[in-house]
Amino acid sequence: MPADQPRPLCFVLMPFGLKPDAGGLVIDFDGIYRELIAPSIRAAGLEPVCADEDLSGGVIHRPIFHKPMFERLLLCDYAVADVTTANANVFYELGVRHAMRPHTTVLLHAEGRQLPFDIAPMRALSYRLDAGGEPADSDFRRKLVAMLEAAREASPDSPVYQLLEGIHAPEIAHAKTDIFREQVRYSEGIKERLAAARKQGPDAVAAVESELGEMADREAGVVVDLLLSYRAVKAWERMIALTEKMPLPLRNTVMVQEQLGLALNRAGRGEEAERVLLQVLDKHGASSETYALLGRIYKDLWEAALRDGRQALAAGVLEKAIGAYLRGFETDWRDAYPGVNAVTLMELRQPPDARREELLPVVRYAVERKIASGKPDYWDYATRLELAVLAKDRGRAEAALPDALAAIREKWEPETTARNLRLIREARAARGEDPVSIDWTDQIEHELSSAAR
């Protein structure tokens, strides 16, 4: 293919993140995309188009259910669908693709998994996993490249067009496809500009927003990237204002509502933030992330009550904060973030909550398993560090600090950890505990605060 000729687009339909299969094995779908699917698509001379990455290193788990999703399904020249977990969103999208595109759709699944009845007769390529749910198939890329190249032959792979005679696929104007391709390229360019703007500050991010125009005309991934760019530069009021401009389906997603709750709280509008997050829990059920954000609201209220000398109120909201964080950890034991916050607040009680001694090793196990999975982020290393401080283990804390500092993505992250260590240090000093432990905790706190500037 000539260097100046654009590559055909290949839309990837699959789950993302860590998802369990029917047998309970937790599969790393991000790793499968990154190590197996995307490189194979590029090796076949195509360009992968997938759900947009967010700033925390994860993904927006499905394209938002609106126009851009259908454009990707219908206008991408090729599609690859991973049906391993029989994910309902993937199957809906696959059905739309099969109804509108007679060919160029390739099915994948993990080896040993039984395909659902409706697609069991269809040709599908399998890949091997290791015992930890990670991709372990050195020959898979070659096979997928071969299947994508074979798909160019235009023989029907859709059961609709294989089984029903006399139907024809709708004609899609080349102009429409060209416009779509330009939109994809435009979205990628905007994301690159936002990455640069995050290093310059709120005004630079706002300058990119001003060029985007109406949010309803932008892809969901671009809008969410803008929202998280404002979060990265701590532009809380601009985050709040942006959510009000979003199309209603996007604004009402759990992820956007959680980020709205975070921004409202950081902007000093705690009551509004609490209301937003309680509505998310009421509508969508328990979530470790939502409960962690709710716990932060009560934690801030506790600090405010202490500053105002309202001891009885402070005791009450501290219990609410501990309860929210604890509920978050119990909702998903793999998420150590609400767990470490629960342990920290138990340490801050006067006297300390005895439950922290039982909870601390459970939280430590959770975060060590996450780190061992090979995809830790700042919060994992910060949790390891905070747990070591809580255990008064200086050696482990000092060993954890460099990893945390090296994993910082946004300046508010070490600021949050330093704040927690300050609260622990002050509570221990008030109880007259070992001054040596307090001194080295203060040194670590200083390192984190310096990184936040």
Coordinates of C-alpha atoms in Angstrom, one line a residue:
M1 CA 0.0 0.0 0.0
P2 CA 1.4 3.4 -0.9
A3 CA 2.6 5.4 2.1
D4 CA 0.2 8.3 1.3
Q5 CA -2.9 6.1 0.9
P6 CA -5.0 5.9 4.1
R7 CA -5.3 2.4 5.6
P8 CA -8.8 0.8 5.6
L9 CA -10.4 1.1 9.1
C10 CA -11.1 -2.0 11.2
F11 CA -13.6 -1.6 14.1
V12 CA -13.0 -3.8 17.1
L13 CA -16.0 -5.1 19.0
M14 CA -15.0 -6.5 22.4
P15 CA -15.2 -6.2 26.1
F16 CA -12.5 -4.2 27.9
G17 CA -10.7 -4.3 31.2
L18 CA -10.7 -7.4 33.4
K19 CA -13.9 -9.5 32.8
P20 CA -14.7 -13.0 34.1
D21 CA -15.7 -15.8 31.6
A22 CA -18.4 -18.4 32.3
G23 CA -15.9 -20.5 34.2
G24 CA -14.9 -17.6 36.5
L25 CA -11.4 -17.0 34.9
V26 CA -10.8 -13.2 34.9
I27 CA -9.6 -12.4 31.4
D28 CA -7.4 -9.3 30.6
F29 CA -9.2 -8.0 27.5
D30 CA -7.0 -4.9 27.4
G31 CA -4.0 -7.1 27.0
I32 CA -5.7 -9.2 24.3
Y33 CA -6.4 -6.0 22.3
R34 CA -2.9 -4.5 22.9
E35 CA -0.8 -7.7 22.3
L36 CA -2.9 -9.8 19.9
I37 CA -5.7 -7.9 18.0
A38 CA -4.3 -4.4 17.3
P39 CA -0.8 -5.6 16.1
S40 CA -2.5 -8.1 13.8
I41 CA -4.8 -5.5 12.3
R42 CA -1.9 -3.3 11.6
A43 CA 0.1 -6.2 10.1
A44 CA -2.8 -6.8 7.7
G45 CA -2.5 -3.3 6.4
L46 CA -5.5 -1.9 8.3
E47 CA -6.0 0.7 11.1
P48 CA -7.8 -0.4 14.3
V49 CA -10.6 1.7 15.6
C50 CA -11.7 0.9 19.1
A51 CA -13.3 2.4 22.2
D52 CA -11.4 5.5 23.3
E53 CA -8.9 5.4 26.1
D54 CA -9.4 7.6 29.1
L55 CA -6.7 9.4 31.0
S56 CA -6.5 6.8 33.8
G57 CA -5.1 4.2 31.4
G58 CA -8.3 2.3 31.1
V59 CA -11.1 2.7 28.5
I60 CA -14.5 4.0 28.1
H61 CA -16.0 0.5 28.2
R62 CA -18.4 0.8 25.3
P63 CA -18.8 3.5 22.6
I64 CA -21.8 5.6 23.8
F65 CA -25.0 4.3 22.3
H66 CA -25.5 7.0 19.6
K67 CA -24.5 8.1 16.1
P68 CA -20.7 7.5 16.3
M69 CA -21.1 3.9 17.4
F70 CA -23.4 3.1 14.4
E71 CA -21.0 5.0 12.1
R72 CA -18.1 2.8 13.2
L73 CA -20.2 -0.4 12.8
L74 CA -21.4 0.5 9.3
L75 CA -18.6 2.5 7.7
C76 CA -15.5 0.8 8.9
D77 CA -14.2 -1.4 6.0
Y78 CA -13.5 -4.3 8.4
A79 CA -14.6 -5.5 11.9
V80 CA -13.2 -7.9 14.4
A81 CA -15.6 -9.2 17.2
D82 CA -14.4 -11.0 20.3
V83 CA -17.4 -13.0 21.5
T84 CA -15.6 -14.8 24.4
T85 CA -17.9 -13.7 27.2
A86 CA -21.1 -13.4 25.2
N87 CA -21.1 -9.7 26.1
A88 CA -24.6 -8.3 25.4
N89 CA -23.2 -5.0 23.9
V90 CA -20.8 -6.9 21.6
F91 CA -23.6 -9.1 20.4
Y92 CA -25.9 -6.2 19.7
E93 CA -23.2 -4.5 17.7
L94 CA -22.3 -7.7 15.9
G95 CA -26.0 -8.1 14.9
V96 CA -26.1 -4.6 13.5
R97 CA -22.9 -5.3 11.6
H98 CA -24.1 -8.6 10.2
A99 CA -27.4 -7.0 9.1
M100 CA -25.7 -4.2 7.1
R101 CA -22.4 -5.7 6.0
P102 CA -22.4 -9.0 4.1
H103 CA -18.6 -9.6 4.6
T104 CA -15.3 -8.4 6.2
T105 CA -16.4 -9.3 9.8
V106 CA -14.0 -11.7 11.7
L107 CA -15.0 -13.5 14.9
L108 CA -12.6 -14.3 17.7
H109 CA -12.9 -16.1 21.0
A110 CA -10.8 -17.6 23.7
E111 CA -9.9 -21.3 23.2
G112 CA -12.1 -23.8 25.0
R113 CA -15.1 -21.5 25.3
Q114 CA -18.4 -22.6 23.8
L115 CA -19.9 -20.2 21.3
P116 CA -23.6 -19.2 21.8
F117 CA -26.0 -21.3 19.7
D118 CA -26.8 -18.6 17.1
I119 CA -23.2 -18.2 16.0
A120 CA -21.8 -21.6 16.8
P121 CA -21.8 -22.8 13.1
M122 CA -19.8 -19.7 12.0
R123 CA -16.1 -19.7 11.4
A124 CA -14.2 -18.1 14.3
L125 CA -10.6 -17.9 15.3
S126 CA -9.6 -18.9 18.8
Y127 CA -6.7 -17.7 20.9
R128 CA -5.0 -19.3 24.0
L129 CA -4.9 -17.8 27.5
D130 CA -2.6 -18.7 30.4
A131 CA -3.9 -19.6 33.8
G132 CA -4.0 -15.9 34.8
G133 CA -6.2 -14.9 31.9
E134 CA -3.4 -13.3 29.9
P135 CA -2.9 -13.8 26.2
A136 CA -0.5 -16.7 25.5
D137 CA -0.6 -17.5 21.8
S138 CA 2.5 -16.7 19.8
D139 CA 0.9 -18.0 16.5
F140 CA -2.4 -16.1 16.8
R141 CA -1.2 -12.9 15.0
R142 CA -0.3 -14.8 11.9
K143 CA -3.7 -16.5 11.8
L144 CA -5.7 -13.3 12.3
V145 CA -3.7 -11.5 9.6
A146 CA -4.5 -14.4 7.3
M147 CA -8.2 -14.2 8.1
L148 CA -8.3 -10.4 7.6
E149 CA -6.6 -10.8 4.2
A150 CA -9.0 -13.6 3.2
A151 CA -11.9 -11.3 4.2
R152 CA -11.0 -9.1 1.2
E153 CA -12.3 -11.8 -1.1
A154 CA -15.8 -10.5 -0.3
S155 CA -17.5 -13.9 0.3
P156 CA -20.4 -13.5 2.8
D157 CA -19.5 -14.1 6.4
S158 CA -22.8 -12.7 7.7
P159 CA -25.4 -15.4 8.4
V160 CA -28.1 -13.0 7.2
Y161 CA -26.6 -12.8 3.7
Q162 CA -25.5 -16.5 3.7
L163 CA -29.0 -17.9 4.5
L164 CA -31.4 -15.4 3.0
E165 CA -31.4 -15.2 -0.8
G166 CA -32.3 -12.1 -2.8
I167 CA -31.4 -9.5 -0.2
H168 CA -28.8 -6.8 -0.9
A169 CA -26.6 -4.8 1.4
P170 CA -27.5 -1.0 1.4
E171 CA -25.3 1.2 -0.7
I172 CA -23.1 3.5 1.3
A173 CA -21.8 6.5 -0.6
H174 CA -18.1 6.9 -0.8
A175 CA -18.5 10.5 0.2
K176 CA -20.0 9.4 3.5
T177 CA -17.2 7.0 4.1
D178 CA -14.6 9.7 3.4
I179 CA -16.3 12.1 5.8
F180 CA -16.3 9.4 8.5
R181 CA -12.6 8.7 7.9
E182 CA -11.9 12.4 8.3
Q183 CA -13.9 12.5 11.6
V184 CA -11.8 9.6 13.0
R185 CA -8.6 11.4 12.0
Y186 CA -10.0 14.6 13.5
S187 CA -10.8 12.9 16.8
E188 CA -7.3 11.5 17.0
G189 CA -5.9 14.9 16.4
I190 CA -8.0 16.5 19.1
K191 CA -6.9 13.9 21.6
E192 CA -3.3 14.7 20.8
R193 CA -3.9 18.4 21.3
L194 CA -5.6 17.8 24.6
A195 CA -2.6 15.7 25.7
A196 CA -0.4 18.7 25.0
A197 CA -2.9 21.2 26.6
R198 CA -2.9 19.2 29.9
K199 CA 0.7 20.1 30.3
Q200 CA 0.0 23.8 29.9
G201 CA -3.0 24.3 32.2
P202 CA -6.7 25.1 32.3
D203 CA -6.7 27.9 29.7
A204 CA -5.0 25.7 27.1
V205 CA -7.6 23.0 27.6
A206 CA -10.4 25.6 27.4
A207 CA -8.9 26.8 24.1
V208 CA -9.3 23.3 22.6
E209 CA -12.9 23.2 23.9
S210 CA -13.7 26.5 22.2
E211 CA -12.7 25.0 18.8
L212 CA -14.9 21.9 19.2
G213 CA -18.2 23.8 19.0
E214 CA -21.4 22.0 20.0
M215 CA -20.7 19.0 22.1
A216 CA -23.6 17.1 20.5
D217 CA -21.6 17.1 17.3
R218 CA -18.5 15.5 18.8
E219 CA -17.7 11.9 19.4
A220 CA -18.3 10.7 23.0
G221 CA -14.6 9.7 23.3
V222 CA -13.5 13.3 22.5
V223 CA -16.0 14.8 25.0
V224 CA -14.9 12.5 27.8
D225 CA -11.2 13.1 27.0
L226 CA -12.0 16.9 27.3
L227 CA -13.8 16.2 30.7
L228 CA -10.8 14.3 32.0
S229 CA -8.4 16.9 30.7
Y230 CA -10.1 19.5 32.9
R231 CA -9.8 17.0 35.8
A232 CA -6.1 16.7 35.1
V233 CA -5.6 20.4 35.5
K234 CA -8.0 20.7 38.5
A235 CA -10.5 22.9 36.6
W236 CA -13.4 21.7 38.6
E237 CA -16.0 24.4 37.6
R238 CA -15.1 23.9 33.9
M239 CA -15.8 20.1 34.4
I240 CA -19.2 20.9 35.8
A241 CA -20.0 23.3 33.0
L242 CA -18.9 20.8 30.4
T243 CA -21.3 18.1 31.7
E244 CA -24.2 20.5 31.2
K245 CA -23.3 20.8 27.5
M246 CA -23.1 17.1 26.9
P247 CA -25.8 15.2 25.0
L248 CA -28.2 13.6 27.6
P249 CA -27.3 10.0 26.9
L250 CA -23.6 10.7 27.6
R251 CA -24.3 13.0 30.5
N252 CA -26.3 10.3 32.2
T253 CA -23.6 7.6 32.0
V254 CA -22.3 6.3 35.3
M255 CA -18.7 7.4 34.4
V256 CA -19.7 11.0 33.7
Q257 CA -22.0 11.3 36.7
E258 CA -19.2 10.0 38.9
Q259 CA -16.8 12.6 37.5
L260 CA -19.5 15.3 38.0
G261 CA -19.8 14.2 41.7
L262 CA -16.0 14.4 42.1
A263 CA -15.8 17.9 40.5
L264 CA -18.7 19.2 42.5
N265 CA -17.1 18.1 45.7
R266 CA -13.7 19.5 44.8
A267 CA -15.4 22.8 43.9
G268 CA -16.8 23.0 47.4
R269 CA -20.4 21.9 46.5
G270 CA -20.5 18.8 48.7
E271 CA -24.3 18.6 49.1
E272 CA -24.8 18.6 45.3
A273 CA -22.0 16.1 44.9
E274 CA -23.6 13.8 47.5
R275 CA -27.0 14.0 45.8
V276 CA -25.5 13.1 42.4
L277 CA -23.6 10.1 43.7
L278 CA -26.6 8.8 45.7
Q279 CA -28.7 9.0 42.6
V280 CA -26.1 6.9 40.7
L281 CA -26.2 4.3 43.5
D282 CA -30.0 4.3 43.5
K283 CA -30.2 3.9 39.7
H284 CA -27.2 1.6 38.9
G285 CA -26.5 -0.2 42.2
A286 CA -23.4 -0.6 44.3
S287 CA -20.1 0.3 42.8
S288 CA -16.6 0.5 44.5
E289 CA -15.9 3.7 42.5
T290 CA -19.1 5.4 43.4
Y291 CA -18.8 4.6 47.1
A292 CA -15.2 5.7 47.1
L293 CA -16.2 9.1 45.7
L294 CA -19.0 9.3 48.2
G295 CA -16.6 8.5 51.0
R296 CA -14.4 11.4 49.9
I297 CA -17.3 13.8 50.3
Y298 CA -18.0 12.7 53.9
K299 CA -14.2 12.8 54.6
D300 CA -14.1 16.4 53.5
L301 CA -17.2 17.2 55.6
W302 CA -15.4 15.6 58.6
E303 CA -12.4 17.8 58.1
A304 CA -14.5 20.9 57.8
A305 CA -16.4 20.1 61.0
L306 CA -13.2 19.6 62.8
R307 CA -11.9 23.0 61.6
D308 CA -15.1 24.6 62.8
G309 CA -14.9 22.9 66.2
R310 CA -18.1 20.9 65.7
Q311 CA -16.9 17.7 67.4
A312 CA -20.2 15.8 67.4
L313 CA -20.9 16.5 63.7
A314 CA -17.3 15.5 62.9
A315 CA -17.7 12.1 64.7
G316 CA -21.0 11.5 62.8
V317 CA -19.7 12.2 59.3
L318 CA -16.5 10.3 60.0
E319 CA -18.6 7.2 60.6
K320 CA -20.4 7.9 57.3
A321 CA -17.1 8.2 55.5
I322 CA -15.8 4.9 57.0
G323 CA -19.1 3.2 56.1
A324 CA -19.0 4.4 52.5
Y325 CA -15.4 3.4 51.9
L326 CA -16.0 0.0 53.6
R327 CA -19.1 -0.6 51.5
G328 CA -17.1 0.2 48.4
F329 CA -14.4 -2.3 49.3
E330 CA -16.9 -5.0 50.1
T331 CA -18.6 -4.4 46.7
D332 CA -15.4 -5.3 44.9
W333 CA -12.6 -6.8 47.0
R334 CA -10.2 -6.4 44.1
D335 CA -10.4 -2.6 44.3
A336 CA -8.1 -1.7 47.2
Y337 CA -8.6 2.1 46.9
P338 CA -11.8 2.3 49.0
G339 CA -10.3 -0.3 51.3
V340 CA -7.2 1.7 52.2
N341 CA -9.3 4.8 52.8
A342 CA -11.5 2.9 55.2
V343 CA -8.4 1.7 57.1
T344 CA -6.9 5.2 57.2
L345 CA -10.1 6.7 58.6
M346 CA -10.3 3.9 61.2
E347 CA -6.8 5.0 62.2
L348 CA -8.0 8.6 62.6
R349 CA -10.8 7.8 65.0
Q350 CA -10.2 8.6 68.7
P351 CA -9.6 6.0 69.8
P352 CA -8.6 4.1 66.6
D353 CA -11.2 1.6 65.2
A354 CA -10.0 -1.9 66.2
R355 CA -11.4 -3.3 62.9
R356 CA -8.4 -1.7 61.0
E357 CA -6.1 -4.5 62.3
E358 CA -8.2 -7.1 60.5
L359 CA -8.9 -5.1 57.4
L360 CA -5.3 -3.9 56.7
P361 CA -3.9 -7.3 55.5
V362 CA -6.9 -7.9 53.3
V363 CA -6.4 -4.6 51.6
R364 CA -2.7 -5.3 51.2
Y365 CA -3.4 -8.6 49.6
A366 CA -5.8 -6.9 47.1
V367 CA -3.3 -4.3 46.1
E368 CA -0.4 -6.7 45.8
R369 CA -2.5 -8.9 43.5
K370 CA -3.3 -5.9 41.4
I371 CA 0.4 -4.9 41.2
A372 CA 1.4 -8.5 40.4
S373 CA -1.1 -8.5 37.5
G374 CA 1.3 -6.3 35.6
K375 CA -1.0 -3.3 35.1
P376 CA -0.6 -1.2 38.3
D377 CA -1.2 2.6 38.2
Y378 CA -0.4 5.4 40.6
W379 CA -3.2 4.5 43.0
D380 CA -1.9 1.0 43.4
Y381 CA 1.6 2.1 44.4
A382 CA 0.1 4.9 46.6
T383 CA -2.0 2.4 48.4
R384 CA 1.0 0.1 49.0
L385 CA 2.8 3.2 50.4
E386 CA -0.1 4.3 52.6
L387 CA -0.6 0.8 54.0
A388 CA 3.1 0.6 55.0
V389 CA 2.7 4.0 56.8
L390 CA -0.4 2.6 58.6
A391 CA 1.5 -0.5 59.6
K392 CA 4.4 1.8 60.8
D393 CA 6.7 -0.2 58.5
R394 CA 9.4 2.4 57.5
G395 CA 11.4 0.1 55.3
R396 CA 8.3 -1.0 53.2
A397 CA 7.1 2.7 53.0
E398 CA 10.5 4.0 51.8
A399 CA 10.7 1.2 49.2
A400 CA 7.2 2.0 47.9
L401 CA 7.7 5.7 47.6
P402 CA 9.8 5.7 44.3
D403 CA 7.3 3.5 42.5
A404 CA 4.5 5.9 43.5
L405 CA 6.4 9.0 42.4
A406 CA 7.3 7.4 39.1
A407 CA 3.6 6.5 38.4
I408 CA 2.2 10.0 38.9
R409 CA 0.0 11.1 36.0
E410 CA -1.9 14.1 37.4
K411 CA -0.7 16.5 40.1
W412 CA -3.8 16.1 42.3
E413 CA -2.9 12.4 42.8
P414 CA 0.2 12.8 45.1
E415 CA -1.6 15.8 46.6
T416 CA -4.4 13.4 47.8
T417 CA -1.9 10.8 49.2
A418 CA 0.1 13.5 51.0
R419 CA -3.1 14.8 52.6
N420 CA -3.9 11.3 53.9
L421 CA -0.4 10.9 55.3
R422 CA -0.7 14.3 57.0
L423 CA -4.0 13.2 58.6
I424 CA -2.4 10.0 59.9
R425 CA 0.7 11.9 61.2
E426 CA -1.4 14.5 63.0
A427 CA -3.7 11.9 64.6
R428 CA -0.7 9.9 65.9
A429 CA 1.0 13.1 67.2
A430 CA -2.2 14.0 69.0
R431 CA -2.2 10.6 70.7
G432 CA 1.5 11.1 71.7
E433 CA 2.8 8.1 69.7
D434 CA 6.4 7.4 68.7
P435 CA 7.9 10.7 67.3
V436 CA 10.4 8.8 65.1
S437 CA 7.6 7.2 63.2
I438 CA 5.9 10.6 62.9
D439 CA 9.2 12.1 61.6
W440 CA 9.8 9.7 58.7
T441 CA 6.1 9.9 57.7
D442 CA 6.5 13.6 57.5
Q443 CA 9.5 13.2 55.2
I444 CA 7.5 11.0 52.8
E445 CA 4.6 13.4 52.9
H446 CA 7.0 16.2 51.9
E447 CA 8.2 14.2 48.9
L448 CA 4.7 13.7 47.7
S449 CA 3.7 17.4 48.2
S450 CA 6.7 18.5 46.2
A451 CA 5.7 16.2 43.3
A452 CA 2.2 17.8 43.4
R453 CA 3.5 21.4 42.7

